mmCIF file with all atom_site columns, C-alpha atoms in Angstrom:
data_model
loop_
_atom_site.group_PDB
_atom_site.id
_atom_site.type_symbol
_atom_site.label_atom_id
_atom_site.label_alt_id
_atom_site.label_comp_id
_atom_site.label_asym_id
_atom_site.label_entity_id
_atom_site.label_seq_id
_atom_site.pdbx_PDB_ins_code
_atom_site.Cartn_x
_atom_site.Cartn_y
_atom_site.Cartn_z
_atom_site.occupancy
_atom_site.B_iso_or_equiv
_atom_site.pdbx_formal_charge
_atom_site.auth_seq_id
_atom_site.auth_comp_id
_atom_site.auth_asym_id
_atom_site.auth_atom_id
_atom_site.pdbx_PDB_model_num
ATOM 1   C CA . MET A 1 1   ? 16.170  18.458  3.471   1.00 45.00 ? 77  MET A CA 1
ATOM 2   C CA . ALA A 1 2   ? 14.280  17.367  6.602   1.00 44.00 ? 78  ALA A CA 1
ATOM 3   C CA . ILE A 1 3   ? 11.408  19.721  5.829   1.00 46.00 ? 79  ILE A CA 1
ATOM 4   C CA . ARG A 1 4   ? 11.155  18.353  2.275   1.00 47.00 ? 80  ARG A CA 1
ATOM 5   C CA . MET A 1 5   ? 11.171  14.793  3.570   1.00 46.00 ? 81  MET A CA 1
ATOM 6   C CA . LEU A 1 6   ? 8.528   15.585  6.111   1.00 42.00 ? 82  LEU A CA 1
ATOM 7   C CA . THR A 1 7   ? 6.421   17.359  3.503   1.00 46.00 ? 83  THR A CA 1
ATOM 8   C CA . GLU A 1 8   ? 6.680   14.405  1.138   1.00 53.00 ? 84  GLU A CA 1
ATOM 9   C CA . TRP A 1 9   ? 5.884   11.936  3.852   1.00 50.00 ? 85  TRP A CA 1
ATOM 10  C CA . LEU A 1 10  ? 2.841   13.918  4.943   1.00 46.00 ? 86  LEU A CA 1
ATOM 11  C CA . TYR A 1 11  ? 1.642   14.187  1.310   1.00 50.00 ? 87  TYR A CA 1
ATOM 12  C CA . PHE A 1 12  ? 2.141   10.449  0.836   1.00 52.00 ? 88  PHE A CA 1
ATOM 13  C CA . ALA A 1 13  ? 0.257   9.711   4.063   1.00 52.00 ? 89  ALA A CA 1
ATOM 14  C CA . LEU A 1 14  ? -2.485  12.038  3.034   1.00 46.00 ? 90  LEU A CA 1
ATOM 15  C CA . VAL A 1 15  ? -2.904  10.447  -0.387  1.00 49.00 ? 91  VAL A CA 1
ATOM 16  C CA . PHE A 1 16  ? -2.833  6.942   1.063   1.00 51.00 ? 92  PHE A CA 1
ATOM 17  C CA . GLY A 1 17  ? -5.213  7.812   3.854   1.00 48.00 ? 93  GLY A CA 1
ATOM 18  C CA . LEU A 1 18  ? -8.005  9.463   1.867   1.00 42.00 ? 94  LEU A CA 1
ATOM 19  C CA . TRP A 1 19  ? -8.891  6.850   -0.690  1.00 41.00 ? 95  TRP A CA 1
ATOM 20  C CA . ARG A 1 20  ? -10.868 4.449   1.488   1.00 43.00 ? 96  ARG A CA 1
ATOM 21  C CA . GLY A 1 21  ? -14.392 4.470   0.260   1.00 45.00 ? 97  GLY A CA 1
ATOM 22  C CA . SER A 1 22  ? -13.850 7.251   -2.209  1.00 45.00 ? 98  SER A CA 1
ATOM 23  C CA . ASP A 1 23  ? -15.507 7.268   -5.569  1.00 45.00 ? 99  ASP A CA 1
ATOM 24  C CA . PRO A 1 24  ? -12.888 6.409   -8.228  1.00 42.00 ? 100 PRO A CA 1
ATOM 25  C CA . ARG A 1 25  ? -14.643 8.698   -10.728 1.00 40.00 ? 101 ARG A CA 1
ATOM 26  C CA . LYS A 1 26  ? -13.857 11.684  -8.466  1.00 44.00 ? 102 LYS A CA 1
ATOM 27  C CA . THR A 1 27  ? -10.128 10.934  -7.996  1.00 41.00 ? 103 THR A CA 1
ATOM 28  C CA . PRO A 1 28  ? -7.719  13.411  -9.473  1.00 42.00 ? 104 PRO A CA 1
ATOM 29  C CA . THR A 1 29  ? -6.191  12.489  -12.841 1.00 42.00 ? 105 THR A CA 1
ATOM 30  C CA . HIS A 1 30  ? -3.015  14.372  -12.088 1.00 41.00 ? 106 HIS A CA 1
ATOM 31  C CA . LEU A 1 31  ? -1.193  15.057  -8.812  1.00 39.00 ? 107 LEU A CA 1
ATOM 32  C CA . PRO A 1 32  ? 1.006   18.178  -8.819  1.00 42.00 ? 108 PRO A CA 1
ATOM 33  C CA . CYS A 1 33  ? 4.563   16.887  -8.944  1.00 40.00 ? 109 CYS A CA 1
ATOM 34  C CA . PRO A 1 34  ? 7.888   18.759  -8.801  1.00 41.00 ? 110 PRO A CA 1
ATOM 35  C CA . HIS A 1 35  ? 9.831   15.547  -9.529  1.00 42.00 ? 111 HIS A CA 1
ATOM 36  C CA . MET A 1 36  ? 10.152  13.296  -12.554 1.00 41.00 ? 112 MET A CA 1
ATOM 37  C CA . ASN A 1 37  ? 8.838   9.728   -12.469 1.00 48.00 ? 113 ASN A CA 1
ATOM 38  C CA . ASP A 1 38  ? 11.914  7.845   -11.432 1.00 53.00 ? 114 ASP A CA 1
ATOM 39  C CA . PRO A 1 39  ? 11.786  4.093   -12.286 1.00 57.00 ? 115 PRO A CA 1
ATOM 40  C CA . ARG A 1 40  ? 14.269  3.327   -9.473  1.00 63.00 ? 116 ARG A CA 1
ATOM 41  C CA . ILE A 1 41  ? 11.676  4.307   -6.857  1.00 68.00 ? 117 ILE A CA 1
ATOM 42  C CA . THR A 1 42  ? 10.107  1.191   -5.412  1.00 85.00 ? 118 THR A CA 1
ATOM 43  C CA . MET A 1 43  ? 7.039   0.971   -3.223  1.00 89.00 ? 119 MET A CA 1
ATOM 44  C CA . SER A 1 44  ? 6.166   -1.281  -0.311  1.00 93.00 ? 120 SER A CA 1
ATOM 45  C CA . LEU A 1 45  ? 2.637   -1.448  1.063   1.00 94.00 ? 121 LEU A CA 1
ATOM 46  C CA . VAL A 1 46  ? 2.453   -2.694  4.654   1.00 96.00 ? 122 VAL A CA 1
ATOM 47  C CA . LEU A 1 47  ? -1.064  -4.102  5.304   1.00 95.00 ? 123 LEU A CA 1
ATOM 48  C CA . ALA A 1 48  ? -1.716  -5.109  8.907   1.00 95.00 ? 124 ALA A CA 1
ATOM 49  C CA . THR A 1 49  ? -4.701  -7.372  9.325   1.00 93.00 ? 125 THR A CA 1
ATOM 50  C CA . ILE A 1 50  ? -6.583  -9.439  11.866  1.00 93.00 ? 126 ILE A CA 1
ATOM 51  C CA . GLY A 1 51  ? -9.920  -11.226 11.400  1.00 89.00 ? 127 GLY A CA 1
ATOM 52  C CA . ARG A 1 52  ? -10.640 -10.116 7.820   1.00 89.00 ? 128 ARG A CA 1
ATOM 53  C CA . THR A 1 53  ? -10.481 -11.854 4.448   1.00 87.00 ? 129 THR A CA 1
ATOM 54  C CA . ASP A 1 54  ? -13.100 -10.349 2.160   1.00 89.00 ? 130 ASP A CA 1
ATOM 55  C CA . PRO A 1 55  ? -11.783 -6.782  2.392   1.00 91.00 ? 131 PRO A CA 1
ATOM 56  C CA . ILE A 1 56  ? -8.235  -8.021  1.721   1.00 91.00 ? 132 ILE A CA 1
ATOM 57  C CA . ASN A 1 57  ? -9.489  -9.695  -1.444  1.00 90.00 ? 133 ASN A CA 1
ATOM 58  C CA . ALA A 1 58  ? -11.015 -6.397  -2.535  1.00 91.00 ? 134 ALA A CA 1
ATOM 59  C CA . PHE A 1 59  ? -7.751  -4.577  -1.796  1.00 92.00 ? 135 PHE A CA 1
ATOM 60  C CA . LEU A 1 60  ? -5.667  -7.059  -3.764  1.00 90.00 ? 136 LEU A CA 1
ATOM 61  C CA . ASP A 1 61  ? -8.145  -6.905  -6.638  1.00 88.00 ? 137 ASP A CA 1
ATOM 62  C CA . SER A 1 62  ? -7.704  -3.108  -6.717  1.00 89.00 ? 138 SER A CA 1
ATOM 63  C CA . LEU A 1 63  ? -3.919  -3.636  -7.107  1.00 87.00 ? 139 LEU A CA 1
ATOM 64  C CA . SER A 1 64  ? -4.501  -5.271  -10.518 1.00 82.00 ? 140 SER A CA 1
ATOM 65  C CA . GLY A 1 65  ? -5.400  -1.818  -11.844 1.00 77.00 ? 141 GLY A CA 1
ATOM 66  C CA . GLN A 1 66  ? -1.988  -0.362  -10.898 1.00 81.00 ? 142 GLN A CA 1
ATOM 67  C CA . LEU A 1 67  ? 0.748   -0.063  -13.507 1.00 74.00 ? 143 LEU A CA 1
ATOM 68  C CA . LEU A 1 68  ? 3.531   -0.047  -10.944 1.00 70.00 ? 144 LEU A CA 1
ATOM 69  C CA . ASP A 1 69  ? 5.880   -2.950  -11.606 1.00 75.00 ? 145 ASP A CA 1
ATOM 70  C CA . SER A 1 70  ? 8.130   -2.302  -8.595  1.00 82.00 ? 146 SER A CA 1
ATOM 71  C CA . LEU A 1 71  ? 5.459   -2.908  -5.969  1.00 88.00 ? 147 LEU A CA 1
ATOM 72  C CA . GLU A 1 72  ? 5.574   -5.274  -3.019  1.00 91.00 ? 148 GLU A CA 1
ATOM 73  C CA . VAL A 1 73  ? 2.756   -5.967  -0.593  1.00 93.00 ? 149 VAL A CA 1
ATOM 74  C CA . ILE A 1 74  ? 3.674   -7.026  2.897   1.00 95.00 ? 150 ILE A CA 1
ATOM 75  C CA . VAL A 1 75  ? 0.668   -8.544  4.651   1.00 95.00 ? 151 VAL A CA 1
ATOM 76  C CA . VAL A 1 76  ? 1.274   -8.636  8.384   1.00 95.00 ? 152 VAL A CA 1
ATOM 77  C CA . ASP A 1 77  ? -0.861  -11.462 9.625   1.00 93.00 ? 153 ASP A CA 1
ATOM 78  C CA . GLN A 1 78  ? -2.023  -11.243 13.263  1.00 94.00 ? 154 GLN A CA 1
ATOM 79  C CA . ASN A 1 79  ? -4.514  -14.113 13.023  1.00 92.00 ? 155 ASN A CA 1
ATOM 80  C CA . PRO A 1 80  ? -4.145  -17.299 15.050  1.00 92.00 ? 156 PRO A CA 1
ATOM 81  C CA . ASP A 1 81  ? -4.819  -19.485 11.984  1.00 91.00 ? 157 ASP A CA 1
ATOM 82  C CA . ASP A 1 82  ? -3.712  -19.693 8.318   1.00 89.00 ? 158 ASP A CA 1
ATOM 83  C CA . ARG A 1 83  ? -6.693  -18.008 6.728   1.00 89.00 ? 159 ARG A CA 1
ATOM 84  C CA . ILE A 1 84  ? -4.553  -15.235 5.197   1.00 90.00 ? 160 ILE A CA 1
ATOM 85  C CA . GLU A 1 85  ? -1.931  -17.694 3.831   1.00 90.00 ? 161 GLU A CA 1
ATOM 86  C CA . ARG A 1 86  ? -4.594  -19.508 1.879   1.00 86.00 ? 162 ARG A CA 1
ATOM 87  C CA . LEU A 1 87  ? -5.949  -16.237 0.553   1.00 87.00 ? 163 LEU A CA 1
ATOM 88  C CA . LEU A 1 88  ? -2.512  -14.967 -0.527  1.00 89.00 ? 164 LEU A CA 1
ATOM 89  C CA . ALA A 1 89  ? -1.366  -18.222 -2.104  1.00 87.00 ? 165 ALA A CA 1
ATOM 90  C CA . ALA A 1 90  ? -3.761  -17.695 -5.017  1.00 84.00 ? 166 ALA A CA 1
ATOM 91  C CA . ARG A 1 91  ? -2.553  -14.074 -5.538  1.00 81.00 ? 167 ARG A CA 1
ATOM 92  C CA . ARG A 1 92  ? 1.232   -14.462 -5.553  1.00 79.00 ? 168 ARG A CA 1
ATOM 93  C CA . ASP A 1 93  ? 1.441   -14.717 -9.336  1.00 78.00 ? 169 ASP A CA 1
ATOM 94  C CA . ALA A 1 94  ? -0.192  -11.321 -9.925  1.00 77.00 ? 170 ALA A CA 1
ATOM 95  C CA . VAL A 1 95  ? 1.515   -9.240  -7.198  1.00 81.00 ? 171 VAL A CA 1
ATOM 96  C CA . ARG A 1 96  ? 4.700   -9.690  -5.211  1.00 86.00 ? 172 ARG A CA 1
ATOM 97  C CA . ILE A 1 97  ? 3.276   -10.532 -1.775  1.00 90.00 ? 173 ILE A CA 1
ATOM 98  C CA . ARG A 1 98  ? 5.061   -11.366 1.446   1.00 92.00 ? 174 ARG A CA 1
ATOM 99  C CA . ARG A 1 99  ? 3.357   -12.617 4.593   1.00 93.00 ? 175 ARG A CA 1
ATOM 100 C CA . VAL A 1 100 ? 4.849   -11.635 7.950   1.00 94.00 ? 176 VAL A CA 1
ATOM 101 C CA . LEU A 1 101 ? 3.510   -12.892 11.277  1.00 94.00 ? 177 LEU A CA 1
ATOM 102 C CA . SER A 1 102 ? 2.984   -10.559 14.228  1.00 93.00 ? 178 SER A CA 1
ATOM 103 C CA . ARG A 1 103 ? 1.312   -10.533 17.581  1.00 93.00 ? 179 ARG A CA 1
ATOM 104 C CA . PRO A 1 104 ? -1.891  -8.460  17.727  1.00 93.00 ? 180 PRO A CA 1
ATOM 105 C CA . GLY A 1 105 ? -1.610  -4.715  17.690  1.00 92.00 ? 181 GLY A CA 1
ATOM 106 C CA . VAL A 1 106 ? -1.411  -2.360  14.740  1.00 93.00 ? 182 VAL A CA 1
ATOM 107 C CA . SER A 1 107 ? 1.806   -0.701  15.830  1.00 92.00 ? 183 SER A CA 1
ATOM 108 C CA . LEU A 1 108 ? 3.566   -4.055  16.344  1.00 94.00 ? 184 LEU A CA 1
ATOM 109 C CA . ALA A 1 109 ? 2.245   -5.215  12.982  1.00 95.00 ? 185 ALA A CA 1
ATOM 110 C CA . ARG A 1 110 ? 3.368   -2.120  11.119  1.00 95.00 ? 186 ARG A CA 1
ATOM 111 C CA . ASN A 1 111 ? 6.841   -2.225  12.689  1.00 94.00 ? 187 ASN A CA 1
ATOM 112 C CA . ALA A 1 112 ? 7.178   -5.861  11.648  1.00 95.00 ? 188 ALA A CA 1
ATOM 113 C CA . GLY A 1 113 ? 6.144   -4.913  8.134   1.00 95.00 ? 189 GLY A CA 1
ATOM 114 C CA . VAL A 1 114 ? 8.543   -2.015  7.930   1.00 94.00 ? 190 VAL A CA 1
ATOM 115 C CA . ALA A 1 115 ? 11.386  -4.313  8.997   1.00 94.00 ? 191 ALA A CA 1
ATOM 116 C CA . ALA A 1 116 ? 10.502  -6.646  6.169   1.00 93.00 ? 192 ALA A CA 1
ATOM 117 C CA . ALA A 1 117 ? 9.989   -3.921  3.532   1.00 93.00 ? 193 ALA A CA 1
ATOM 118 C CA . SER A 1 118 ? 12.472  -3.234  0.757   1.00 90.00 ? 194 SER A CA 1
ATOM 119 C CA . GLY A 1 119 ? 10.803  -0.285  -0.976  1.00 89.00 ? 195 GLY A CA 1
ATOM 120 C CA . SER A 1 120 ? 12.025  3.262   -0.944  1.00 87.00 ? 196 SER A CA 1
ATOM 121 C CA . LEU A 1 121 ? 8.466   4.463   -0.341  1.00 89.00 ? 197 LEU A CA 1
ATOM 122 C CA . LEU A 1 122 ? 6.192   2.959   2.278   1.00 92.00 ? 198 LEU A CA 1
ATOM 123 C CA . GLY A 1 123 ? 2.456   3.013   2.366   1.00 93.00 ? 199 GLY A CA 1
ATOM 124 C CA . PHE A 1 124 ? 0.216   1.811   5.204   1.00 95.00 ? 200 PHE A CA 1
ATOM 125 C CA . PRO A 1 125 ? -3.199  0.976   3.765   1.00 94.00 ? 201 PRO A CA 1
ATOM 126 C CA . ASP A 1 126 ? -5.932  -0.222  6.072   1.00 93.00 ? 202 ASP A CA 1
ATOM 127 C CA . ASP A 1 127 ? -7.074  -3.782  5.488   1.00 89.00 ? 203 ASP A CA 1
ATOM 128 C CA . ASP A 1 128 ? -10.527 -2.611  4.389   1.00 91.00 ? 204 ASP A CA 1
ATOM 129 C CA . CYS A 1 129 ? -9.518  -0.053  1.716   1.00 91.00 ? 205 CYS A CA 1
ATOM 130 C CA . TRP A 1 130 ? -8.972  -0.222  -2.034  1.00 89.00 ? 206 TRP A CA 1
ATOM 131 C CA . TYR A 1 131 ? -7.145  1.901   -4.600  1.00 90.00 ? 207 TYR A CA 1
ATOM 132 C CA . PRO A 1 132 ? -8.435  3.402   -7.841  1.00 90.00 ? 208 PRO A CA 1
ATOM 133 C CA . ALA A 1 133 ? -6.636  2.406   -11.054 1.00 86.00 ? 209 ALA A CA 1
ATOM 134 C CA . GLU A 1 134 ? -3.139  3.898   -11.437 1.00 85.00 ? 210 GLU A CA 1
ATOM 135 C CA . LEU A 1 135 ? -3.160  5.627   -8.027  1.00 88.00 ? 211 LEU A CA 1
ATOM 136 C CA . LEU A 1 136 ? 0.177   4.205   -6.983  1.00 87.00 ? 212 LEU A CA 1
ATOM 137 C CA . ASP A 1 137 ? 1.799   5.290   -10.202 1.00 85.00 ? 213 ASP A CA 1
ATOM 138 C CA . ARG A 1 138 ? 0.618   8.864   -9.658  1.00 85.00 ? 214 ARG A CA 1
ATOM 139 C CA . VAL A 1 139 ? 1.926   8.775   -6.070  1.00 85.00 ? 215 VAL A CA 1
ATOM 140 C CA . ARG A 1 140 ? 5.291   7.487   -7.245  1.00 82.00 ? 216 ARG A CA 1
ATOM 141 C CA . ALA A 1 141 ? 5.418   10.196  -9.951  1.00 81.00 ? 217 ALA A CA 1
ATOM 142 C CA . TRP A 1 142 ? 5.064   12.815  -7.271  1.00 81.00 ? 218 TRP A CA 1
ATOM 143 C CA . PHE A 1 143 ? 8.325   11.639  -5.686  1.00 77.00 ? 219 PHE A CA 1
#
């Protein structure tokens, strides 16, 4: 069981880590999957950020191409001002977004995001990445 969980976690981390800057036309259309697509599986994306707004807009725009209805995005804000809150306020109707405050440091931020997450799968996208259409559904189907 532990080996299977580790293998699934590594695969999930690999998939979530390789998409930054990739060409969506070259993404696989099917990920090999030994499991059925279980609708009870929920996904939380923990996005730690400091000092960026434009890349976060691009990331949130890329989520509109996902079919996953059980997705939450936890934006861990390490900024000293409210720039992220203003950005997220306009997006809350399209995606379930939660803002969590944290002191600077990616590990602190991710830990704060994990504590706030409710999903059965966790992803840790960088604040300057984006996802091709339907990527998260293909990842969930693998589990």
